[in-house]
């Protein structure tokens, strides 16, 4: 069901709850919370029609700080709870806020199935590549070799790339942004909100206490032009301070090139396409890593597909069409019945 | 094989003799691919339509298609029907229909002395005898001494009957269950016209197979009529029952109907979130086919997602239901705790099976009681009720939602493998006579506090989308009134106590217990769940011998009914028969500080009436 823009004049302040925010000083979550509050006010949806569902972890405190309906649930299960809520109440705008451990470790199953079903949910994953609330263990997105309290000799696990997990599970909307670029984050959140279906947004988020500087290369002014690839649909994959670097296709791989060298022009670069029939390009982009490649930001993929909640509502209509509106008396009397007469 | 040839050729000369009997217990047994469940179900329908009371016990392996002829692949369907009220599917068999040597080996010891064995001799090949572990032929070596035995080459006779259909040997082999059905319908004086119409309806999409089954059915019936060994047919006298319209109903279907009734009567949508698990899956099947009612079903990715989707739907204002069995219940534990903290209405059905772990998936056990009452972290009280018969499942489904909604709490409804697939006649209730289910959501923001409570200590049900009442709930401990996070030590104690008091208070709304038998005396039997039939019948038998025995059967297990303590005090001895190691006994000992005698059985099988009867005689 679509949200008709309503005549509601809301501001960021309308979405601030009376609860004191309890994240650590310097946590990236503050910026994300602020941007989400700001974005919600612009969507033309009445405040009571938002529901924010979270699991467990630092990120999952989010609903307490939003003056909407909200549920701080149990570890990893927010997508399942949100799916049930959206199926029961297609009129609501249902959001999930989760983290790298919550979504990809304990809640991995619910995460992939939310992507697969395409329930109309907005899922924001705050990826700080560490377990914060339990005080600093490696997470499913921590880099190999990472030394933490639970991996004093370095992590031997290979990390997930959240966007590629989502794409592999069939996500219809996948985007990436970063906590300190508010303008970009706002743009991505608006796109996610407008998407019909499961919209997955990965926000690279700095944990100032247990993983400070994890994203320094893409957030520092000195380096970020060379480390960020800002995606725009239909535009070439260009990056670098002077926009002289780009990505071209070599076989089935992306290859970094410099414009001008060896006669390479913009025409040689791959054009970004959010809407291809297959997720191939998005998957290539999702897996790019420093230092050989820039990190892509923006909408990796956005395709139209029927939402699970809309299909679910249609099933009811179809059932009515075939069987008519259910009649309880007829149901109880269905099948083979027999009558015992009053003895005379 | 001489037995088979000797019998098949003897054509009956004398007129048929009809013997009137009060009750009969029949078991159909064969390979899991032999269609014994279908044969049994169809026979049950035939006797139901004739107005008999009946009770069934389907008993099948957990393998879908176990190797043909193997002992572990034997599938059985037992039915008792009678001119008197029938409480159980029967202790001993009057008739066993065994479709192969394995079925004979697994089942023949249950046939009573002078009971009848109808054996498909066509399956008694050397290979099949070997598969069943028979060193010699049990039909001739004395194994069956003391029982009457009729050999019929059902395999060959079915093939003969279908010779003109052009069906392959393999396909005609699939029709032999209908031959057996026709034969037994004859033996018990049931007409086959109705059955023929049923077969045609059932196989409407495969008319060739349907007609082949009709031929097999007719052939079985005609064979009984024409051959000497079946010179006696039996008639079970019709039973004077309460007037009304009846149908046959399994426990799982009754649950589905009860939940639909709750949704229709309350005008609140029913949301089922479930993950397939034996023996609960049929509830998911039934409700998925009823989406033209106010019903939505969601097959979740796992047991955890199933209950979590329900928590979401309950938050949204639906009557939320999840259905599972023991192992799934274990997975749902954490979410149950969340539902207790959120104080949202939710019904969790556990159709118990043999445990622990994967245990005995298709067999009966009642060993999840303590799990239901206690099995969570923290002080986490959840009301628990249990259904006692297939038909009782209908009432329990509505009762579970009544408690859930009136007290804003998750409710666990226990069924078990004994009543889930078993069927019995059900007098179809008048819709107007069903209990009302009132649901109201709070919409008034004036003075709203998310955890303020009413007289039942229930907090208000507020649906997202209600203006002016935006609030947050969660699994962290909450302030007594506002629901905001609170780590205040005094507040926590208060919340723990109020959650417990709320659940204890449910006892105030439970009607007085019904005691069958003397109101005081030597022995009281306390039962719960599917043991109802066996206990009731054993008590009746003991009573006819002049024993002073009473029976009370508990639907409400947490909280226990308020009058149970007084009732217990009126008897010298209390017996608790349970299909577990003594779980209710443990609860009652703790609660009433006295001892209780136990009859424990954990064999994946229901109680026999005689087992309970013998224990009664030991005790009084």
Coordinates of C-alpha atoms in Angstrom, one line a residue, chain A residues 41-195:
Chain A
X41 CA 9.8 15.0 8.7
X42 CA 10.0 15.4 4.9
X43 CA 8.2 12.3 3.9
X44 CA 4.6 13.5 4.2
X45 CA 3.7 10.6 6.5
X46 CA 2.0 11.3 9.8
X47 CA 4.2 10.6 12.8
X48 CA 1.9 8.0 14.3
X49 CA 2.2 5.9 11.1
X50 CA 5.9 5.2 11.6
X51 CA 7.1 2.2 13.5
X52 CA 10.8 1.6 14.2
X53 CA 11.8 -1.9 15.1
X54 CA 15.3 -2.8 16.3
X55 CA 17.1 -5.7 17.8
X56 CA 20.0 -5.6 20.2
X57 CA 23.3 -3.6 20.1
X58 CA 24.3 0.0 20.2
X59 CA 22.4 0.7 17.0
X60 CA 19.3 -0.9 18.4
X61 CA 18.8 1.8 21.0
X62 CA 17.6 3.9 18.1
X63 CA 13.8 3.6 18.5
X64 CA 14.0 5.0 22.1
X65 CA 15.2 8.3 20.7
X66 CA 12.6 8.6 18.0
X67 CA 9.1 9.9 18.9
X68 CA 7.3 7.4 16.8
X69 CA 5.9 4.0 17.6
X70 CA 8.9 1.7 18.3
X71 CA 10.0 -1.6 19.6
X72 CA 13.5 -2.5 21.0
X73 CA 13.2 -6.2 20.6
X74 CA 15.7 -9.1 20.8
X75 CA 19.0 -9.8 19.1
X76 CA 18.8 -10.2 15.4
X77 CA 15.0 -10.6 15.1
X78 CA 13.9 -7.1 14.1
X79 CA 13.3 -8.0 10.4
X80 CA 11.0 -10.9 11.4
X81 CA 9.0 -8.7 13.8
X82 CA 8.9 -5.9 11.3
X83 CA 7.7 -8.3 8.6
X84 CA 4.8 -9.5 10.8
X85 CA 3.9 -5.9 11.6
X86 CA 4.0 -4.8 8.0
X87 CA 1.9 -7.8 6.9
X88 CA -0.6 -7.1 9.6
X89 CA -0.6 -3.4 9.0
X90 CA 0.3 -2.4 5.4
X91 CA -0.8 1.1 6.2
X92 CA 2.3 1.7 8.4
X93 CA 5.8 2.9 7.4
X94 CA 7.9 0.2 9.0
X95 CA 11.7 0.7 9.6
X96 CA 14.4 -1.5 11.0
X97 CA 17.5 -0.2 12.6
X98 CA 20.2 -2.8 13.0
X99 CA 24.0 -3.3 13.3
X100 CA 26.6 -5.6 11.7
X101 CA 26.4 -8.2 14.5
X102 CA 22.6 -7.9 14.9
X103 CA 21.8 -8.3 11.2
X104 CA 24.6 -10.4 9.9
X105 CA 25.6 -12.7 12.8
X106 CA 22.8 -13.7 15.1
X107 CA 20.1 -12.3 12.7
X108 CA 21.6 -13.4 9.4
X109 CA 18.7 -15.7 8.5
X110 CA 16.0 -13.1 9.0
X111 CA 18.1 -10.5 7.2
X112 CA 18.4 -12.6 4.0
X113 CA 14.8 -13.7 4.0
X114 CA 13.6 -10.1 4.4
X115 CA 15.6 -9.3 1.3
X116 CA 14.2 -12.3 -0.6
X117 CA 10.6 -11.6 0.3
X118 CA 10.7 -7.9 -0.5
X119 CA 8.4 -6.9 2.4
X120 CA 8.0 -3.1 2.2
X121 CA 10.5 -2.4 5.0
X122 CA 13.3 0.2 5.3
X123 CA 16.4 -1.5 6.9
X124 CA 19.2 0.7 8.0
X125 CA 22.4 -1.2 9.1
X126 CA 24.9 0.8 11.1
X127 CA 28.1 -1.0 10.2
X128 CA 30.9 -0.2 12.6
X129 CA 32.7 -3.5 12.1
X130 CA 32.9 -4.2 15.8
X131 CA 30.7 -5.3 18.7
X132 CA 30.3 -2.2 20.8
X133 CA 27.7 -3.0 23.4
X134 CA 29.6 -6.1 24.6
X135 CA 32.8 -4.0 24.6
X136 CA 34.9 -4.8 21.6
X137 CA 34.8 -8.2 20.0
X138 CA 35.2 -8.7 16.3
X139 CA 32.1 -8.7 14.2
X140 CA 31.1 -10.5 10.9
X141 CA 32.3 -7.4 9.0
X142 CA 35.6 -7.0 10.8
X143 CA 38.6 -7.4 8.6
X144 CA 40.7 -10.6 8.7
X145 CA 43.5 -10.3 11.2
X146 CA 41.7 -7.8 13.4
X147 CA 42.9 -7.9 17.0
X148 CA 40.1 -7.6 19.5
X149 CA 39.4 -9.0 23.0
X150 CA 38.1 -12.2 21.6
X151 CA 40.7 -12.4 18.9
X152 CA 44.0 -11.4 20.6
X153 CA 46.0 -13.1 17.9
X154 CA 43.9 -11.6 15.1
X155 CA 40.6 -12.7 13.6
X156 CA 40.8 -15.6 11.2
X157 CA 37.2 -15.1 9.9
X158 CA 36.7 -13.8 6.4
X159 CA 34.3 -10.8 6.6
X160 CA 30.9 -10.2 5.0
X161 CA 30.3 -7.3 2.7
X162 CA 26.8 -6.4 3.8
X163 CA 25.7 -5.0 0.4
X164 CA 26.8 -8.2 -1.4
X165 CA 24.9 -10.3 1.2
X166 CA 21.8 -8.3 0.5
X167 CA 22.3 -8.5 -3.2
X168 CA 22.9 -12.2 -3.1
X169 CA 19.7 -12.6 -1.2
X170 CA 17.8 -10.8 -4.0
X171 CA 17.4 -7.3 -2.5
X172 CA 15.5 -4.9 -4.6
X173 CA 17.2 -1.8 -3.1
X174 CA 20.7 -1.6 -1.9
X175 CA 22.6 1.6 -1.0
X176 CA 25.6 2.6 1.0
X177 CA 26.4 5.9 2.8
X178 CA 28.6 7.1 5.6
X179 CA 27.9 8.7 8.9
X180 CA 29.7 12.0 8.5
X181 CA 28.3 12.9 5.0
X182 CA 24.9 14.1 6.1
X183 CA 23.9 15.4 2.7
X184 CA 24.6 12.1 1.1
X185 CA 23.0 10.2 3.9
X186 CA 19.9 12.3 3.6
X187 CA 19.7 11.7 -0.2
X188 CA 20.1 7.9 0.3
X189 CA 17.5 7.7 3.1
X190 CA 15.0 9.6 0.9
X191 CA 15.6 7.2 -1.9
X192 CA 15.1 4.3 0.5
X193 CA 11.9 5.7 1.9
X194 CA 10.5 6.1 -1.6
X195 CA 11.4 2.5 -2.6

